[in-house]
mmCIF file of C-alpha atoms in Angstrom:
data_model
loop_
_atom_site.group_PDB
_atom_site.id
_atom_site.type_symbol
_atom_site.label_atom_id
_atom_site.label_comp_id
_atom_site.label_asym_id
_atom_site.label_seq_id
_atom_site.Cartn_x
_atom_site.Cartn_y
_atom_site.Cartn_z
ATOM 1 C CA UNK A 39 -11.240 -21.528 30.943
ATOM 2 C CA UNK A 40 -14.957 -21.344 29.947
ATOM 3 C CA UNK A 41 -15.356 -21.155 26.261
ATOM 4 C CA UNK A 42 -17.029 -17.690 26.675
ATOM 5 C CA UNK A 43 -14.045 -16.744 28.272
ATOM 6 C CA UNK A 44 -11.745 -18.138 26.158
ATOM 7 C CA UNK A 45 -13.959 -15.973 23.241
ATOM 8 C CA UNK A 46 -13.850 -12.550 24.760
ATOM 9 C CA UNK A 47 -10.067 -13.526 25.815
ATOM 10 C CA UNK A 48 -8.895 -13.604 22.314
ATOM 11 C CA UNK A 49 -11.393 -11.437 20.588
ATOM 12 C CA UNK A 50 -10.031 -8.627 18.259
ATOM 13 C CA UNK A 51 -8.802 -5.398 19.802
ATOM 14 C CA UNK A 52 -10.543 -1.571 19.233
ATOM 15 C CA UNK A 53 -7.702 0.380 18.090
ATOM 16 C CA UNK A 54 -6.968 3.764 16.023
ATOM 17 C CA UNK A 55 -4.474 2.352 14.072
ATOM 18 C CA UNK A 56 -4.734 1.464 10.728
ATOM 19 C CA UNK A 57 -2.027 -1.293 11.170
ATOM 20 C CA UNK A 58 -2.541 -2.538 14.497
ATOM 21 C CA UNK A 59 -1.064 -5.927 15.918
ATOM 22 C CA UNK A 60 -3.416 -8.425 17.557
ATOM 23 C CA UNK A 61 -0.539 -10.429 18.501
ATOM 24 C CA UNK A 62 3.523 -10.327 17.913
ATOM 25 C CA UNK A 63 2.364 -12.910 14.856
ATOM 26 C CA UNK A 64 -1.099 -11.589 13.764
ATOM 27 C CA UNK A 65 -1.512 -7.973 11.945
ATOM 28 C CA UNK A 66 -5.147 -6.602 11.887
ATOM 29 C CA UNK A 67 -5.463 -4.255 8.970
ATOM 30 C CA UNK A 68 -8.185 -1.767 9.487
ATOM 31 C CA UNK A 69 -9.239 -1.349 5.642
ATOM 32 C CA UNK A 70 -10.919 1.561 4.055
ATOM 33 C CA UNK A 71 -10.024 1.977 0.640
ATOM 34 C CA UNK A 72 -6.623 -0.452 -0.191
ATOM 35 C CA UNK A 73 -3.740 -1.906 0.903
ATOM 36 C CA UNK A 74 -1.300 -4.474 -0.492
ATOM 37 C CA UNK A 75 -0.871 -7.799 0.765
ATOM 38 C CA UNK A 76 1.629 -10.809 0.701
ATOM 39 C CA UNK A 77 -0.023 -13.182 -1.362
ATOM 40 C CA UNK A 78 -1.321 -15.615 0.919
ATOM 41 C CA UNK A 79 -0.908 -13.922 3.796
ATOM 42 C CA UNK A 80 -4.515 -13.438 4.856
ATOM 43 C CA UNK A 81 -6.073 -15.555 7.399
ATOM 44 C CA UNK A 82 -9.451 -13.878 7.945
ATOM 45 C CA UNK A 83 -11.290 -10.871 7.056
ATOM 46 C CA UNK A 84 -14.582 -9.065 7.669
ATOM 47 C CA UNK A 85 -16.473 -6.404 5.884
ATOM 48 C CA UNK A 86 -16.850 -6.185 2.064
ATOM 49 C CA UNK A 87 -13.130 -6.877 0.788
ATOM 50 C CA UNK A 88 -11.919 -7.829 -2.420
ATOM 51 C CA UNK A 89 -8.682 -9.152 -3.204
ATOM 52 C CA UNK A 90 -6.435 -8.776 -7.014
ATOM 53 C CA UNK A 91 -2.948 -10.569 -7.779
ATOM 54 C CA UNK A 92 -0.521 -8.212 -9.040
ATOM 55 C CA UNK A 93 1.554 -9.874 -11.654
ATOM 56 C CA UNK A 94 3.981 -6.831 -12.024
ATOM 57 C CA UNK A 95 5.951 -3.992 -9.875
ATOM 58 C CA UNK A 96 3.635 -0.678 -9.932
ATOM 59 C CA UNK A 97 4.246 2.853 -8.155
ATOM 60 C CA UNK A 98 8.119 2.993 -9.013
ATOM 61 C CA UNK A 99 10.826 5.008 -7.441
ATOM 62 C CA UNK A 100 12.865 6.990 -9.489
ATOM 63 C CA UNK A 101 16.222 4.888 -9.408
ATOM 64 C CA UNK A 102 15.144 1.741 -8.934
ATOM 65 C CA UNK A 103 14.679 -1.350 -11.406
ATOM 66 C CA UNK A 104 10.987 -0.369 -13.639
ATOM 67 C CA UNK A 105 10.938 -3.932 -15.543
ATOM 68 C CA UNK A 106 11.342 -6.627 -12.823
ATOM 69 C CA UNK A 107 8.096 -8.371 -11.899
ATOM 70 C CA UNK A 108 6.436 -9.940 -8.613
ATOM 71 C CA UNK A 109 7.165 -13.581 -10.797
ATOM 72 C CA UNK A 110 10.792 -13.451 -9.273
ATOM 73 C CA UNK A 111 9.315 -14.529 -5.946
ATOM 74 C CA UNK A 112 7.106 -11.885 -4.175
ATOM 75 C CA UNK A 113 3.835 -11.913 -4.964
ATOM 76 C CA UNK A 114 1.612 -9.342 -3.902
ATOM 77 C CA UNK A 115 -2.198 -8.721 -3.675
ATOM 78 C CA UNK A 116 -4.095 -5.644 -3.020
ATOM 79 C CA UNK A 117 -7.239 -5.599 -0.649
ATOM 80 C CA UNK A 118 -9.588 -2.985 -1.774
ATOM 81 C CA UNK A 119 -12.595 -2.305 0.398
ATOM 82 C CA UNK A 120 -14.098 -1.461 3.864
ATOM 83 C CA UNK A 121 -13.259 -4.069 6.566
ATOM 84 C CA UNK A 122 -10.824 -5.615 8.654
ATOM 85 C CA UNK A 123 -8.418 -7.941 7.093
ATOM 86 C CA UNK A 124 -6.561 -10.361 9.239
ATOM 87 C CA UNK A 125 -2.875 -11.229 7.865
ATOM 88 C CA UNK A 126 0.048 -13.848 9.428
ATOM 89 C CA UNK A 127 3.237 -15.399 7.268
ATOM 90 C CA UNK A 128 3.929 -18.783 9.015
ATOM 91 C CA UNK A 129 3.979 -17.711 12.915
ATOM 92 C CA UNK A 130 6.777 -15.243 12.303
ATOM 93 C CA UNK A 131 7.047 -11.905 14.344
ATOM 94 C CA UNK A 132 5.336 -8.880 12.491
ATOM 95 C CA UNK A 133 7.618 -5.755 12.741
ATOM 96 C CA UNK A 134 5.255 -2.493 12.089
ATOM 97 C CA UNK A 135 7.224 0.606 10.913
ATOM 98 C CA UNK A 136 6.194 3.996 9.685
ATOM 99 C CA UNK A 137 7.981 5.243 6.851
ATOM 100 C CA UNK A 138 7.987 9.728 6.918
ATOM 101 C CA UNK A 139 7.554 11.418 3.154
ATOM 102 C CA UNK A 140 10.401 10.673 1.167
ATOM 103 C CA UNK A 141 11.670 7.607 3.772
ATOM 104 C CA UNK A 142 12.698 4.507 2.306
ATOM 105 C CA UNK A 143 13.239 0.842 2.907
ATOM 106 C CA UNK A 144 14.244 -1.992 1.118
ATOM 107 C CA UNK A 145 12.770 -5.358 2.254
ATOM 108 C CA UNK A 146 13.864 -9.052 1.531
ATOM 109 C CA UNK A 147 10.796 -10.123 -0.174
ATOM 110 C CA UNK A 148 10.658 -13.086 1.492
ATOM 111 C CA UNK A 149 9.619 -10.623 4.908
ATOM 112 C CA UNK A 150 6.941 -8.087 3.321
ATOM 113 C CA UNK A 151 3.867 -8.798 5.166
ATOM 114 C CA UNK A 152 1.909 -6.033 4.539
ATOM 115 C CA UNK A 153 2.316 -1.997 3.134
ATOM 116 C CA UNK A 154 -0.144 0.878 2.320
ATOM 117 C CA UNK A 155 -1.335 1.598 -0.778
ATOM 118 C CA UNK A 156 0.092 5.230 -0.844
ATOM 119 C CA UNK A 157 3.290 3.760 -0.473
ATOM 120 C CA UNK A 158 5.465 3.787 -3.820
ATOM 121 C CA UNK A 159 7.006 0.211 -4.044
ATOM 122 C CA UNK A 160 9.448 -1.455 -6.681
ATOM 123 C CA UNK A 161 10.165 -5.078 -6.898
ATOM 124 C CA UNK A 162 13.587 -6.097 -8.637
ATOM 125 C CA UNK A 163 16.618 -7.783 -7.908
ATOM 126 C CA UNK A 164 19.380 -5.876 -6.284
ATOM 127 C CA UNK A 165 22.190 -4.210 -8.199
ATOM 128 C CA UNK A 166 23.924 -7.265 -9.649
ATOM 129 C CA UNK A 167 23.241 -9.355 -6.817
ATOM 130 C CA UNK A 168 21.021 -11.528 -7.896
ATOM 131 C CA UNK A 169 24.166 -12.862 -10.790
ATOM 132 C CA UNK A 170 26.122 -13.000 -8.217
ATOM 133 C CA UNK A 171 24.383 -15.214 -5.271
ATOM 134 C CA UNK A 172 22.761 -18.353 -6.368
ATOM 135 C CA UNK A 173 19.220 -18.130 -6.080
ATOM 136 C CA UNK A 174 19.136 -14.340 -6.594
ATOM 137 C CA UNK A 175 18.144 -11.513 -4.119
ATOM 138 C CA UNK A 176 14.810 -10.153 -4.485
ATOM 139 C CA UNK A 177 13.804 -7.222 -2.925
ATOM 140 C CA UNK A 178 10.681 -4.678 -2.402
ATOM 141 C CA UNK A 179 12.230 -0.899 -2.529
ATOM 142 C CA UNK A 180 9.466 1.027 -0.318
ATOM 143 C CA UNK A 181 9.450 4.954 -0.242
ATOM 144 C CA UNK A 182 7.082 6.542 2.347
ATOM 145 C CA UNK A 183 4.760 7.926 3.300
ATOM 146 C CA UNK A 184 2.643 5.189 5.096
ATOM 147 C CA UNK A 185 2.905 1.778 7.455
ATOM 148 C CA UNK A 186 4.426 -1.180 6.725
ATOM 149 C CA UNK A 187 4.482 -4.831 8.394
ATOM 150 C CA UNK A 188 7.677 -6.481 8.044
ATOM 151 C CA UNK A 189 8.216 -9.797 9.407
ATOM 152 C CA UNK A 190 11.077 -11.728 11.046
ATOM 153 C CA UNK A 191 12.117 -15.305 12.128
ATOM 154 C CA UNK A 192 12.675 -13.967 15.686
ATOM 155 C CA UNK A 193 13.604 -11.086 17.305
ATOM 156 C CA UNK A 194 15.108 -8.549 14.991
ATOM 157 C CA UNK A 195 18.884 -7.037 15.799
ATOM 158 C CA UNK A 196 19.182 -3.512 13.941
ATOM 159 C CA UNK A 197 23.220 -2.891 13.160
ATOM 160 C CA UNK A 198 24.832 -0.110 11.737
ATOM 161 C CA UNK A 199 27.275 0.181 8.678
ATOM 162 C CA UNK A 200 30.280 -0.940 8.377
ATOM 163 C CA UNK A 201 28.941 -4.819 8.821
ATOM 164 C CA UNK A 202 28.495 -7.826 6.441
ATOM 165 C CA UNK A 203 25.833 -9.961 7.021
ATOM 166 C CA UNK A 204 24.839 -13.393 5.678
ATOM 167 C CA UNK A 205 22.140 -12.848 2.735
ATOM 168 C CA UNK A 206 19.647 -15.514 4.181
ATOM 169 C CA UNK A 207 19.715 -13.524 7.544
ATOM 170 C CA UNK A 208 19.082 -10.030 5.914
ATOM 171 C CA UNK A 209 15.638 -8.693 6.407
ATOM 172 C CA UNK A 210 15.471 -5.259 5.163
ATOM 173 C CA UNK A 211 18.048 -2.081 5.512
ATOM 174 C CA UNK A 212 17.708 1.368 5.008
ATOM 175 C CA UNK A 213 17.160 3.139 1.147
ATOM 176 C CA UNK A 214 20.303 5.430 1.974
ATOM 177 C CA UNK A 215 22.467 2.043 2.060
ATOM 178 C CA UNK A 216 23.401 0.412 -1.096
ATOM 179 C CA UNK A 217 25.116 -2.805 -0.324
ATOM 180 C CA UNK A 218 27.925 -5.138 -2.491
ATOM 181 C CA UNK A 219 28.614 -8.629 -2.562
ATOM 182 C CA UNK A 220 31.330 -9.467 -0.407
ATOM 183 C CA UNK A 221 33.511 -12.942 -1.060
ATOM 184 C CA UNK A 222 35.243 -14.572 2.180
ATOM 185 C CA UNK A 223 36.888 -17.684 0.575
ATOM 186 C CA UNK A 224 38.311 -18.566 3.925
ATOM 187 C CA UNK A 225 34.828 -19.571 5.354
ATOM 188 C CA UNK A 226 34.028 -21.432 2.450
ATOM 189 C CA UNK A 227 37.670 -23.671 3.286
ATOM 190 C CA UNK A 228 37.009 -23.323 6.922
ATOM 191 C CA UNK A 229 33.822 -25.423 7.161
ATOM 192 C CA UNK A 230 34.863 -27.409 4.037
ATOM 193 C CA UNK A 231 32.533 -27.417 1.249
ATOM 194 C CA UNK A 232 31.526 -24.603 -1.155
ATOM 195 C CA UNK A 233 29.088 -23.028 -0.137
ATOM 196 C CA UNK A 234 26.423 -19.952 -0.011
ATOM 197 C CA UNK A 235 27.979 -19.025 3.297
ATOM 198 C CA UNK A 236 31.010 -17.734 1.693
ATOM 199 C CA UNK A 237 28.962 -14.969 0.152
ATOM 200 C CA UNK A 238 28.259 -11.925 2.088
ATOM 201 C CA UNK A 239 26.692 -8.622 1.677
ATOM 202 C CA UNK A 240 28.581 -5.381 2.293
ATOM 203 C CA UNK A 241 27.328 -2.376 3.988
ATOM 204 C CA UNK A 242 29.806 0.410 4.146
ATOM 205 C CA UNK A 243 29.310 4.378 5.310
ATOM 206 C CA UNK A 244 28.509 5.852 8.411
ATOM 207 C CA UNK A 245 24.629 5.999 8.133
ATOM 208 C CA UNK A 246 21.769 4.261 8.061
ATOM 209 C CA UNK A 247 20.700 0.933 9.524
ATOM 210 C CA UNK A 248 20.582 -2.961 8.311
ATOM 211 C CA UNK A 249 18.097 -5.385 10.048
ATOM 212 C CA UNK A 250 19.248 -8.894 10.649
ATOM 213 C CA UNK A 251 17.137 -11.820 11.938
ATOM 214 C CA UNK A 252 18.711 -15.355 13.715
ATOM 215 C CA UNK A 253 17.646 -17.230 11.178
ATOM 216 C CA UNK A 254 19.134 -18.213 7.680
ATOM 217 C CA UNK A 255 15.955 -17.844 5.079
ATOM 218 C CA UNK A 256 15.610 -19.325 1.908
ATOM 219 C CA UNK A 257 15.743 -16.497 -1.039
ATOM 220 C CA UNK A 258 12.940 -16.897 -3.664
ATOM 221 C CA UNK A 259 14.065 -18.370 -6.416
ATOM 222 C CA UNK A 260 14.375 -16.556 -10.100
ATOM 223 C CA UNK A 261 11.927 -17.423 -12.544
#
């Protein structure tokens, strides 16, 4: 391929949206005013952006945890400015979703790539989790409306409740869901050592949806 057509090839799309994916592992955020980031997570960018660390949750949902910050292993920064702002978390596959008014989501924080600013968020462990599994599961609670950029080791399988699902393997589920730890001793004996494995988390009801991905992640460790 000639190197002007290997340029034009793999130049940046036109596009309406204001999330738009150049590629199943590259998220082009078309930036007029703000968005938050993962920290890290930006590759490029053109235009006149800035960027800030957030050292602490902001927006809040009503119900949620108001006191846990980003220092429990998600750090976010928000890109304020007009531009386009080029964002990838270590060749995973970016999941784009649009959350209606009053929708919400609740995201391993190990998989938030990218959200809009109008978006309320909360960061915080989840229920008593966190005591409960070592290592701690930290979580961003999104409410809508507004985009957000999820991403996954993989392709993603969406289940429904009832289902228990391995902690490292849980991407994000559904704000109507409120899951439990679950305990299976026997797996722990079956492949004979202790082990995170035996520790499980439990979605019961009729509604809602969990998102798995094949791939056992490493939760963030508490500070």
């Amino acid at each position: 391929m000639e190197l002007e057509e290997f340029a034009a090839a793999n130049a940046p799309e036109d596009g309406t949206e204001r999330f738009q994916l150049e590629s199943s592992k590259l998220l082009d955020v078309d930036l007029d005013g703000s968005a938050m980031l993962k920290a890290g997570s930006m590759v490029a960018y053109t235009g006149d952006v800035t960027f800030t660390g957030k050292g602490s949750a902001e927006g809040g949902i009503t119900g949620f945890l108001k006191e846990k910050a980003t220092g429990e292993g998600t750090p976010v920064m928000e890109a304020e400015g007009t531009g386009h702002v080029y964002v990838a978390d270590q060749g995973k596959e970016i999941q784009v979703l649009d959350l209606d008014p009053g929708q919400r989501l609740s995201v391993n924080g190990n998989d938030v790539l990218a959200f809009e600013a109008q978006i309320d968020y909360e960061i915080g462990t989840v229920g008593s989790l966190g005591a409960t599994m070592s290592g701690g599961l930290t979580n961003v609670f999104l409410e809508g409306p507004g985009s957000v950029a999820i991403t996954t080791h993989g392709d993603p399988l969406v289940l429904t409740p009832p289902v228990k699902t391995d902690p490292d393997a849980t991407v994000a589920w559904s704000g109507s869901l409120s899951p439990s730890a679950s305990v299976n001793r026997n797996l722990s004996d079956m492949i004979g050592q202790s082990s995170d494995e035996r520790y499980q988390l439990e979605f019961t009801g009729t509604d809602g949806f969990v998102i798995v991905q094949p791939y056992e992640e490493t939760q963030p460790q508490s500070q």
